[in-house]
């Protein structure tokens, strides 16, 4: 079944304001949000979680490490592509972005600890081992950061699963960073 990519004009009334806000912020409505608009509650949940995630103690680079790690682990073509462009806009070092896109260790040890912990949370469905938790904390993160990673995982899971179900077409703005699953 194909999902409609809504515009502010075609979206259900309860989703229109969110799409208008996105259009003003980005200059276009990302296809993901246009599809999520079919369910205004999902659209509002995702954008609200995104706003809250930006308020965490994680730096913009660390936030992108979490979001790209979740998206890569969930093999979300749309989100890996989109967040590769967003990470570049947020001045995440290109070596970090490439490591994430290729599923390899990040050269920066602290960012690598964040990537590894995020992946462990996703793979274990929220049951990372005590050793994984200790390693994460030893890298300089805190118990609060663990909870912030969970927030990022929850946010990205909403978009990753939406994109899987809807087969969201990649926006032209993200095409330069098109990604396909690493074998």
mmCIF file of C-alpha atoms in Angstrom:
data_model
loop_
_atom_site.group_PDB
_atom_site.id
_atom_site.type_symbol
_atom_site.label_atom_id
_atom_site.label_comp_id
_atom_site.label_asym_id
_atom_site.label_seq_id
_atom_site.Cartn_x
_atom_site.Cartn_y
_atom_site.Cartn_z
ATOM 1 C CA UNK A 1 0.000 0.000 0.000
ATOM 2 C CA UNK A 2 1.374 3.416 -0.936
ATOM 3 C CA UNK A 3 1.362 6.214 1.590
ATOM 4 C CA UNK A 4 0.536 9.748 0.543
ATOM 5 C CA UNK A 5 3.220 12.376 1.098
ATOM 6 C CA UNK A 6 1.100 15.214 2.442
ATOM 7 C CA UNK A 7 1.661 18.906 1.995
ATOM 8 C CA UNK A 8 0.303 21.527 4.376
ATOM 9 C CA UNK A 9 -2.641 21.840 1.988
ATOM 10 C CA UNK A 10 -3.503 18.107 1.795
ATOM 11 C CA UNK A 11 -2.715 17.053 5.354
ATOM 12 C CA UNK A 12 -5.357 16.370 7.986
ATOM 13 C CA UNK A 13 -6.203 19.611 9.803
ATOM 14 C CA UNK A 14 -4.389 18.575 13.002
ATOM 15 C CA UNK A 15 -1.122 18.094 11.091
ATOM 16 C CA UNK A 16 -1.107 21.264 9.009
ATOM 17 C CA UNK A 17 0.533 23.564 11.556
ATOM 18 C CA UNK A 18 3.411 21.138 12.104
ATOM 19 C CA UNK A 19 3.996 20.843 8.347
ATOM 20 C CA UNK A 20 3.872 24.631 7.935
ATOM 21 C CA UNK A 21 6.462 24.996 10.703
ATOM 22 C CA UNK A 22 8.702 22.419 9.008
ATOM 23 C CA UNK A 23 8.331 24.169 5.660
ATOM 24 C CA UNK A 24 9.405 27.466 7.205
ATOM 25 C CA UNK A 25 12.355 25.840 8.992
ATOM 26 C CA UNK A 26 13.685 23.744 6.098
ATOM 27 C CA UNK A 27 12.312 25.498 3.018
ATOM 28 C CA UNK A 28 10.394 22.319 2.163
ATOM 29 C CA UNK A 29 8.398 19.617 3.925
ATOM 30 C CA UNK A 30 10.572 16.508 4.266
ATOM 31 C CA UNK A 31 8.817 13.461 2.841
ATOM 32 C CA UNK A 32 9.025 11.714 6.211
ATOM 33 C CA UNK A 33 6.951 14.447 7.843
ATOM 34 C CA UNK A 34 4.559 14.500 4.899
ATOM 35 C CA UNK A 35 3.912 10.791 5.395
ATOM 36 C CA UNK A 36 3.681 11.070 9.174
ATOM 37 C CA UNK A 37 1.011 13.739 8.693
ATOM 38 C CA UNK A 38 -1.449 10.954 7.868
ATOM 39 C CA UNK A 39 -1.395 10.381 11.638
ATOM 40 C CA UNK A 40 -1.181 13.822 13.274
ATOM 41 C CA UNK A 41 -0.462 12.177 16.644
ATOM 42 C CA UNK A 42 2.610 10.403 15.227
ATOM 43 C CA UNK A 43 3.804 13.580 13.516
ATOM 44 C CA UNK A 44 3.445 15.585 16.730
ATOM 45 C CA UNK A 45 5.108 12.863 18.804
ATOM 46 C CA UNK A 46 8.098 12.692 16.462
ATOM 47 C CA UNK A 47 8.625 16.444 16.213
ATOM 48 C CA UNK A 48 8.136 16.905 19.948
ATOM 49 C CA UNK A 49 10.661 14.175 20.741
ATOM 50 C CA UNK A 50 13.063 15.752 18.260
ATOM 51 C CA UNK A 51 12.738 19.091 19.998
ATOM 52 C CA UNK A 52 13.267 17.496 23.402
ATOM 53 C CA UNK A 53 16.266 15.494 22.146
ATOM 54 C CA UNK A 54 17.890 18.750 21.044
ATOM 55 C CA UNK A 55 17.649 19.924 24.681
ATOM 56 C CA UNK A 56 19.709 17.040 26.076
ATOM 57 C CA UNK A 57 23.250 17.338 27.380
ATOM 58 C CA UNK A 58 24.506 15.753 24.164
ATOM 59 C CA UNK A 59 26.315 18.086 21.779
ATOM 60 C CA UNK A 60 24.944 18.449 18.225
ATOM 61 C CA UNK A 61 27.662 16.030 17.058
ATOM 62 C CA UNK A 62 26.773 13.511 19.765
ATOM 63 C CA UNK A 63 23.081 13.822 18.899
ATOM 64 C CA UNK A 64 23.843 12.965 15.286
ATOM 65 C CA UNK A 65 25.994 10.023 16.385
ATOM 66 C CA UNK A 66 22.992 8.636 18.274
ATOM 67 C CA UNK A 67 20.512 9.293 15.460
ATOM 68 C CA UNK A 68 22.745 7.885 12.731
ATOM 69 C CA UNK A 69 23.688 4.861 14.860
ATOM 70 C CA UNK A 70 20.036 3.965 15.452
ATOM 71 C CA UNK A 71 19.155 4.521 11.807
ATOM 72 C CA UNK A 72 22.077 2.424 10.595
ATOM 73 C CA UNK A 73 21.261 -0.386 13.030
ATOM 74 C CA UNK A 74 17.640 -0.338 11.828
ATOM 75 C CA UNK A 75 18.826 -0.168 8.182
ATOM 76 C CA UNK A 76 16.725 2.932 7.517
ATOM 77 C CA UNK A 77 17.812 4.154 4.088
ATOM 78 C CA UNK A 78 15.890 7.428 4.385
ATOM 79 C CA UNK A 79 17.162 8.368 7.860
ATOM 80 C CA UNK A 80 20.807 7.447 7.252
ATOM 81 C CA UNK A 81 20.733 9.576 4.101
ATOM 82 C CA UNK A 82 18.908 12.501 5.717
ATOM 83 C CA UNK A 83 20.977 12.522 8.900
ATOM 84 C CA UNK A 84 24.193 12.327 6.901
ATOM 85 C CA UNK A 85 23.244 15.668 5.344
ATOM 86 C CA UNK A 86 22.017 17.069 8.658
ATOM 87 C CA UNK A 87 25.232 15.951 10.386
ATOM 88 C CA UNK A 88 27.269 17.735 7.734
ATOM 89 C CA UNK A 89 25.176 20.882 8.296
ATOM 90 C CA UNK A 90 25.860 20.579 12.042
ATOM 91 C CA UNK A 91 29.591 20.401 11.269
ATOM 92 C CA UNK A 92 30.076 16.817 12.373
ATOM 93 C CA UNK A 93 33.549 15.827 11.115
ATOM 94 C CA UNK A 94 33.376 13.964 7.809
ATOM 95 C CA UNK A 95 35.447 11.068 9.243
ATOM 96 C CA UNK A 96 32.760 10.577 11.899
ATOM 97 C CA UNK A 97 29.937 10.632 9.346
ATOM 98 C CA UNK A 98 31.727 8.178 7.061
ATOM 99 C CA UNK A 99 32.498 5.790 9.939
ATOM 100 C CA UNK A 100 28.844 5.842 10.968
ATOM 101 C CA UNK A 101 27.577 5.319 7.408
ATOM 102 C CA UNK A 102 29.955 2.396 6.949
ATOM 103 C CA UNK A 103 29.229 0.790 10.307
ATOM 104 C CA UNK A 104 32.818 0.988 11.533
ATOM 105 C CA UNK A 105 34.435 2.392 14.671
ATOM 106 C CA UNK A 106 34.646 6.174 14.978
ATOM 107 C CA UNK A 107 38.250 7.426 15.395
ATOM 108 C CA UNK A 108 37.258 9.612 18.390
ATOM 109 C CA UNK A 109 37.159 7.291 21.436
ATOM 110 C CA UNK A 110 34.377 9.104 23.294
ATOM 111 C CA UNK A 111 32.150 9.299 20.213
ATOM 112 C CA UNK A 112 32.907 5.634 19.531
ATOM 113 C CA UNK A 113 31.749 4.778 23.057
ATOM 114 C CA UNK A 114 28.509 6.654 22.355
ATOM 115 C CA UNK A 115 28.047 4.848 19.033
ATOM 116 C CA UNK A 116 28.768 1.433 20.558
ATOM 117 C CA UNK A 117 26.440 2.031 23.500
ATOM 118 C CA UNK A 118 23.627 3.277 21.252
ATOM 119 C CA UNK A 119 23.993 0.208 19.037
ATOM 120 C CA UNK A 120 23.954 -2.035 22.116
ATOM 121 C CA UNK A 121 20.723 -0.423 23.325
ATOM 122 C CA UNK A 122 19.062 -1.017 19.943
ATOM 123 C CA UNK A 123 20.381 -4.568 19.465
ATOM 124 C CA UNK A 124 19.514 -5.639 23.003
ATOM 125 C CA UNK A 125 16.093 -3.927 22.912
ATOM 126 C CA UNK A 126 17.051 -1.844 25.923
ATOM 127 C CA UNK A 127 19.023 -4.527 27.783
ATOM 128 C CA UNK A 128 22.698 -3.563 27.326
ATOM 129 C CA UNK A 129 25.078 -5.627 29.423
ATOM 130 C CA UNK A 130 26.552 -4.307 32.640
ATOM 131 C CA UNK A 131 29.936 -4.225 30.888
ATOM 132 C CA UNK A 132 28.501 -2.081 28.061
ATOM 133 C CA UNK A 133 27.034 0.324 30.620
ATOM 134 C CA UNK A 134 30.314 0.472 32.579
ATOM 135 C CA UNK A 135 32.299 1.134 29.386
ATOM 136 C CA UNK A 136 29.920 3.916 28.422
ATOM 137 C CA UNK A 137 30.180 5.568 31.830
ATOM 138 C CA UNK A 138 33.973 5.133 31.840
ATOM 139 C CA UNK A 139 34.120 7.086 28.552
ATOM 140 C CA UNK A 140 32.850 10.152 30.415
ATOM 141 C CA UNK A 141 29.098 9.840 30.040
ATOM 142 C CA UNK A 142 26.577 9.790 32.884
ATOM 143 C CA UNK A 143 23.421 8.007 33.975
ATOM 144 C CA UNK A 144 21.502 10.984 32.570
ATOM 145 C CA UNK A 145 23.198 10.418 29.214
ATOM 146 C CA UNK A 146 21.998 6.807 29.231
ATOM 147 C CA UNK A 147 18.433 8.108 29.506
ATOM 148 C CA UNK A 148 19.074 10.685 26.770
ATOM 149 C CA UNK A 149 20.297 7.913 24.465
ATOM 150 C CA UNK A 150 17.017 6.117 25.159
ATOM 151 C CA UNK A 151 15.170 9.286 24.104
ATOM 152 C CA UNK A 152 17.125 9.383 20.844
ATOM 153 C CA UNK A 153 16.498 5.677 20.225
ATOM 154 C CA UNK A 154 12.769 6.171 20.772
ATOM 155 C CA UNK A 155 12.615 9.169 18.471
ATOM 156 C CA UNK A 156 14.526 7.469 15.658
ATOM 157 C CA UNK A 157 12.601 4.230 16.016
ATOM 158 C CA UNK A 158 9.415 6.155 15.184
ATOM 159 C CA UNK A 159 10.905 7.511 11.978
ATOM 160 C CA UNK A 160 12.824 4.351 11.028
ATOM 161 C CA UNK A 161 9.729 2.176 11.303
ATOM 162 C CA UNK A 162 7.579 4.739 9.496
ATOM 163 C CA UNK A 163 10.068 4.804 6.632
ATOM 164 C CA UNK A 164 10.188 1.004 6.491
ATOM 165 C CA UNK A 165 6.404 0.744 6.272
ATOM 166 C CA UNK A 166 5.900 3.669 3.895
ATOM 167 C CA UNK A 167 9.014 3.182 1.747
ATOM 168 C CA UNK A 168 9.494 6.937 2.038
ATOM 169 C CA UNK A 169 11.005 8.448 -1.099
ATOM 170 C CA UNK A 170 14.252 10.318 -0.499
ATOM 171 C CA UNK A 171 13.980 14.096 -0.775
ATOM 172 C CA UNK A 172 16.151 15.864 -3.351
ATOM 173 C CA UNK A 173 17.830 17.716 -0.460
ATOM 174 C CA UNK A 174 19.184 14.401 0.869
ATOM 175 C CA UNK A 175 19.963 12.708 -2.466
ATOM 176 C CA UNK A 176 23.658 13.625 -2.363
ATOM 177 C CA UNK A 177 24.012 11.387 0.692
ATOM 178 C CA UNK A 178 21.902 8.477 -0.572
ATOM 179 C CA UNK A 179 22.789 5.353 1.399
ATOM 180 C CA UNK A 180 22.126 1.671 1.041
ATOM 181 C CA UNK A 181 22.503 -1.010 3.660
ATOM 182 C CA UNK A 182 26.063 -2.119 4.373
ATOM 183 C CA UNK A 183 26.402 -5.838 3.623
#
